[in-house]
Amino acid sequence: MSPWSWFLLQTLCLLPTGAASRRGAPGTANCELNPQQSELNSFLWTIKRDPPSYFFGTIHVPYTRVWDFIPDNSKEAFLQSSIVYFELDLTDPYTISALTSCQMLPQGENLQDVLPRDIYCRLKRHLEYVKLMMPLWMTPDQRGKGLYADYLFNAIAGNWERKRPVWVMLMVNSLTEVDIKSRGVPVLDLFLAQEAERLRKQTGAVEKVEEQCHPLNGLNFSQVIFALNQTLLQQESLRAGSLQIPYTTEDLIKHYNCGDLSSVILSHDSSQVPNFINATLPPQERITAQEIDSYLRRELIHKRNERIGKRVKALLEEFPDKGFFFAFGAASQ
Ligand SMILES: *[C@@H]1O[C@H](CO)[C@@H](O)[C@H](O)[C@H]1NC(C)=O
Ligand SMILES: *[C@@H]1O[C@H](CO)[C@@H](O)[C@H](O)[C@H]1NC(C)=O
Ligand SMILES: *[C@@H]1O[C@H](CO)[C@@H](O)[C@H](O)[C@H]1NC(C)=O
């Protein structure tokens, strides 16, 4: 979810593990995937102590898309570590319920009362379209696993009228055909959490739900309306066939599998906040887009990295004889 933290790398003096880990040059869209796994790039950093501790950069995409490209040394480090830390503990029901309630409008409020009428109607229309398309978007494989379109739609969007506009905006972004097709397979960070649990490792989280949720709720009304409007405009053009959204998740996966750290850091993780900075925006709207972008970078990236860095450092100092595996997001939003 968050970018790989330069702050962490600097304060803890980490070195990338594995000779090939910086092979991808910044900005290269195509790297040749190396068939030899030992030569693959990794997002693993080792903290030299006894036993060693590790940082591993995860990514918020279905784990099956990246698992085979993760080198053995990273998987081995995970298996060897007795304690695994994540940003948030996604297997803890409390985390999920806290995230859900943080995304809700205050009691008694409803999107219809909050949104400008035009936006509300377009949102409603778009969600009706998604609901209609969902059965066609799902794959036979998903149906084979007993995943039903109605169930999936309700799980993602069921209570949309009660969500805060910023969370509805993120939800709309994740309701595209490509994203729907990848539902049902855990994302890499969740998969690692499930594995840690299955292997009975001690697990923990360095962030609180509120710390990840409140910054988004802190965008002001005109910023959120702008973001929601842009998101809807994009989806509407997509529906009309006049726009092909550059599918950034595919790019992200490719760069991740190539170990192209700088591109992963710089790219936007499409499961998160969309990029509104668009060359064709009129000047005033471009300023708004830039203000939103820098607010989110400051709150969701820089401040978070500092918090995480301090907590990791404290943990390592408190338990000098434990082997930690820290699995944090490698991609920025
Ligand atoms: C929202 O924040 C932007 C940037 O800080 C500011 O220019 C704008 O006036 C604010 N709008 C409202 C409604 O507070
Ligand atoms: C949505 O964006 C379009 C294009 O930028 C603009 O013309 C329209 O006024 C916006 N609508 C609202 C409700 O902000
Ligand atoms: C860029 O913004 C314009 C105006 O709001 C919009 O018509 C266009 O679809 C946007 N392009 C992308 C790729 O979002």
mmCIF file with all atom_site columns, N, CA and C and ligand atoms in Angstrom, residues 230 233-234 237 243 278 280-281 285, ligand 3:
data_model
loop_
_atom_site.group_PDB
_atom_site.id
_atom_site.type_symbol
_atom_site.label_atom_id
_atom_site.label_alt_id
_atom_site.label_comp_id
_atom_site.label_asym_id
_atom_site.label_entity_id
_atom_site.label_seq_id
_atom_site.pdbx_PDB_ins_code
_atom_site.Cartn_x
_atom_site.Cartn_y
_atom_site.Cartn_z
_atom_site.occupancy
_atom_site.B_iso_or_equiv
_atom_site.pdbx_formal_charge
_atom_site.auth_seq_id
_atom_site.auth_comp_id
_atom_site.auth_asym_id
_atom_site.auth_atom_id
_atom_site.pdbx_PDB_model_num
ATOM   1  N N  . GLN A 1 230 ? -13.770 13.447 -11.368 1.00 0.00 ? 230 GLN A N  1
ATOM   2  C CA . GLN A 1 230 ? -12.770 12.971 -12.333 1.00 0.00 ? 230 GLN A CA 1
ATOM   3  C C  . GLN A 1 230 ? -12.860 11.452 -12.514 1.00 0.00 ? 230 GLN A C  1
ATOM   4  N N  . LEU A 1 233 ? -15.889 10.756 -14.562 1.00 0.00 ? 233 LEU A N  1
ATOM   5  C CA . LEU A 1 233 ? -15.666 11.132 -15.964 1.00 0.00 ? 233 LEU A CA 1
ATOM   6  C C  . LEU A 1 233 ? -14.848 10.056 -16.673 1.00 0.00 ? 233 LEU A C  1
ATOM   7  N N  . GLN A 1 234 ? -13.845 9.564  -15.962 1.00 0.00 ? 234 GLN A N  1
ATOM   8  C CA . GLN A 1 234 ? -12.996 8.543  -16.539 1.00 0.00 ? 234 GLN A CA 1
ATOM   9  C C  . GLN A 1 234 ? -13.779 7.253  -16.814 1.00 0.00 ? 234 GLN A C  1
ATOM   10 N N  . SER A 1 237 ? -16.165 7.723  -19.759 1.00 0.00 ? 237 SER A N  1
ATOM   11 C CA . SER A 1 237 ? -15.521 7.632  -21.081 1.00 0.00 ? 237 SER A CA 1
ATOM   12 C C  . SER A 1 237 ? -15.174 6.187  -21.401 1.00 0.00 ? 237 SER A C  1
ATOM   13 N N  . LEU A 1 243 ? -12.336 5.970  -24.176 1.00 0.00 ? 243 LEU A N  1
ATOM   14 C CA . LEU A 1 243 ? -11.093 6.066  -23.417 1.00 0.00 ? 243 LEU A CA 1
ATOM   15 C C  . LEU A 1 243 ? -10.623 4.675  -23.075 1.00 0.00 ? 243 LEU A C  1
ATOM   16 N N  . ASN A 1 278 ? -3.527  15.207 -15.090 1.00 0.00 ? 278 ASN A N  1
ATOM   17 C CA . ASN A 1 278 ? -3.846  14.816 -16.457 1.00 0.00 ? 278 ASN A CA 1
ATOM   18 C C  . ASN A 1 278 ? -3.575  16.047 -17.308 1.00 0.00 ? 278 ASN A C  1
ATOM   19 N N  . THR A 1 280 ? -4.521  17.178 -19.949 1.00 0.00 ? 280 THR A N  1
ATOM   20 C CA . THR A 1 280 ? -5.575  17.889 -20.652 1.00 0.00 ? 280 THR A CA 1
ATOM   21 C C  . THR A 1 280 ? -6.511  18.658 -19.716 1.00 0.00 ? 280 THR A C  1
ATOM   22 N N  . LEU A 1 281 ? -6.232  18.607 -18.416 1.00 0.00 ? 281 LEU A N  1
ATOM   23 C CA . LEU A 1 281 ? -7.094  19.343 -17.485 1.00 0.00 ? 281 LEU A CA 1
ATOM   24 C C  . LEU A 1 281 ? -6.889  20.845 -17.661 1.00 0.00 ? 281 LEU A C  1
ATOM   25 N N  . GLU A 1 285 ? -8.180  23.251 -12.615 1.00 0.00 ? 285 GLU A N  1
ATOM   26 C CA . GLU A 1 285 ? -8.399  21.877 -12.155 1.00 0.00 ? 285 GLU A CA 1
ATOM   27 C C  . GLU A 1 285 ? -7.080  21.144 -11.975 1.00 0.00 ? 285 GLU A C  1
HETATM 28 C C1 . LIG B 2 .   ? -8.215  13.939 -18.654 1.00 0.00 ? 3   LIG B C1 1
HETATM 29 O O1 . LIG B 2 .   ? -9.145  14.961 -18.299 1.00 0.00 ? 3   LIG B O1 1
HETATM 30 C C2 . LIG B 2 .   ? -10.123 15.247 -19.297 1.00 0.00 ? 3   LIG B C2 1
HETATM 31 C C3 . LIG B 2 .   ? -10.969 16.428 -18.816 1.00 0.00 ? 3   LIG B C3 1
HETATM 32 O O2 . LIG B 2 .   ? -11.484 16.224 -17.515 1.00 0.00 ? 3   LIG B O2 1
HETATM 33 C C4 . LIG B 2 .   ? -10.946 13.997 -19.557 1.00 0.00 ? 3   LIG B C4 1
HETATM 34 O O3 . LIG B 2 .   ? -11.898 14.231 -20.592 1.00 0.00 ? 3   LIG B O3 1
HETATM 35 C C5 . LIG B 2 .   ? -10.038 12.831 -19.974 1.00 0.00 ? 3   LIG B C5 1
HETATM 36 O O4 . LIG B 2 .   ? -10.800 11.658 -20.090 1.00 0.00 ? 3   LIG B O4 1
HETATM 37 C C6 . LIG B 2 .   ? -8.942  12.644 -18.924 1.00 0.00 ? 3   LIG B C6 1
HETATM 38 N N1 . LIG B 2 .   ? -8.044  11.606 -19.371 1.00 0.00 ? 3   LIG B N1 1
HETATM 39 C C7 . LIG B 2 .   ? -7.721  10.581 -18.585 1.00 0.00 ? 3   LIG B C7 1
HETATM 40 C C8 . LIG B 2 .   ? -6.777  9.575  -19.161 1.00 0.00 ? 3   LIG B C8 1
HETATM 41 O O5 . LIG B 2 .   ? -8.161  10.456 -17.462 1.00 0.00 ? 3   LIG B O5 1
#
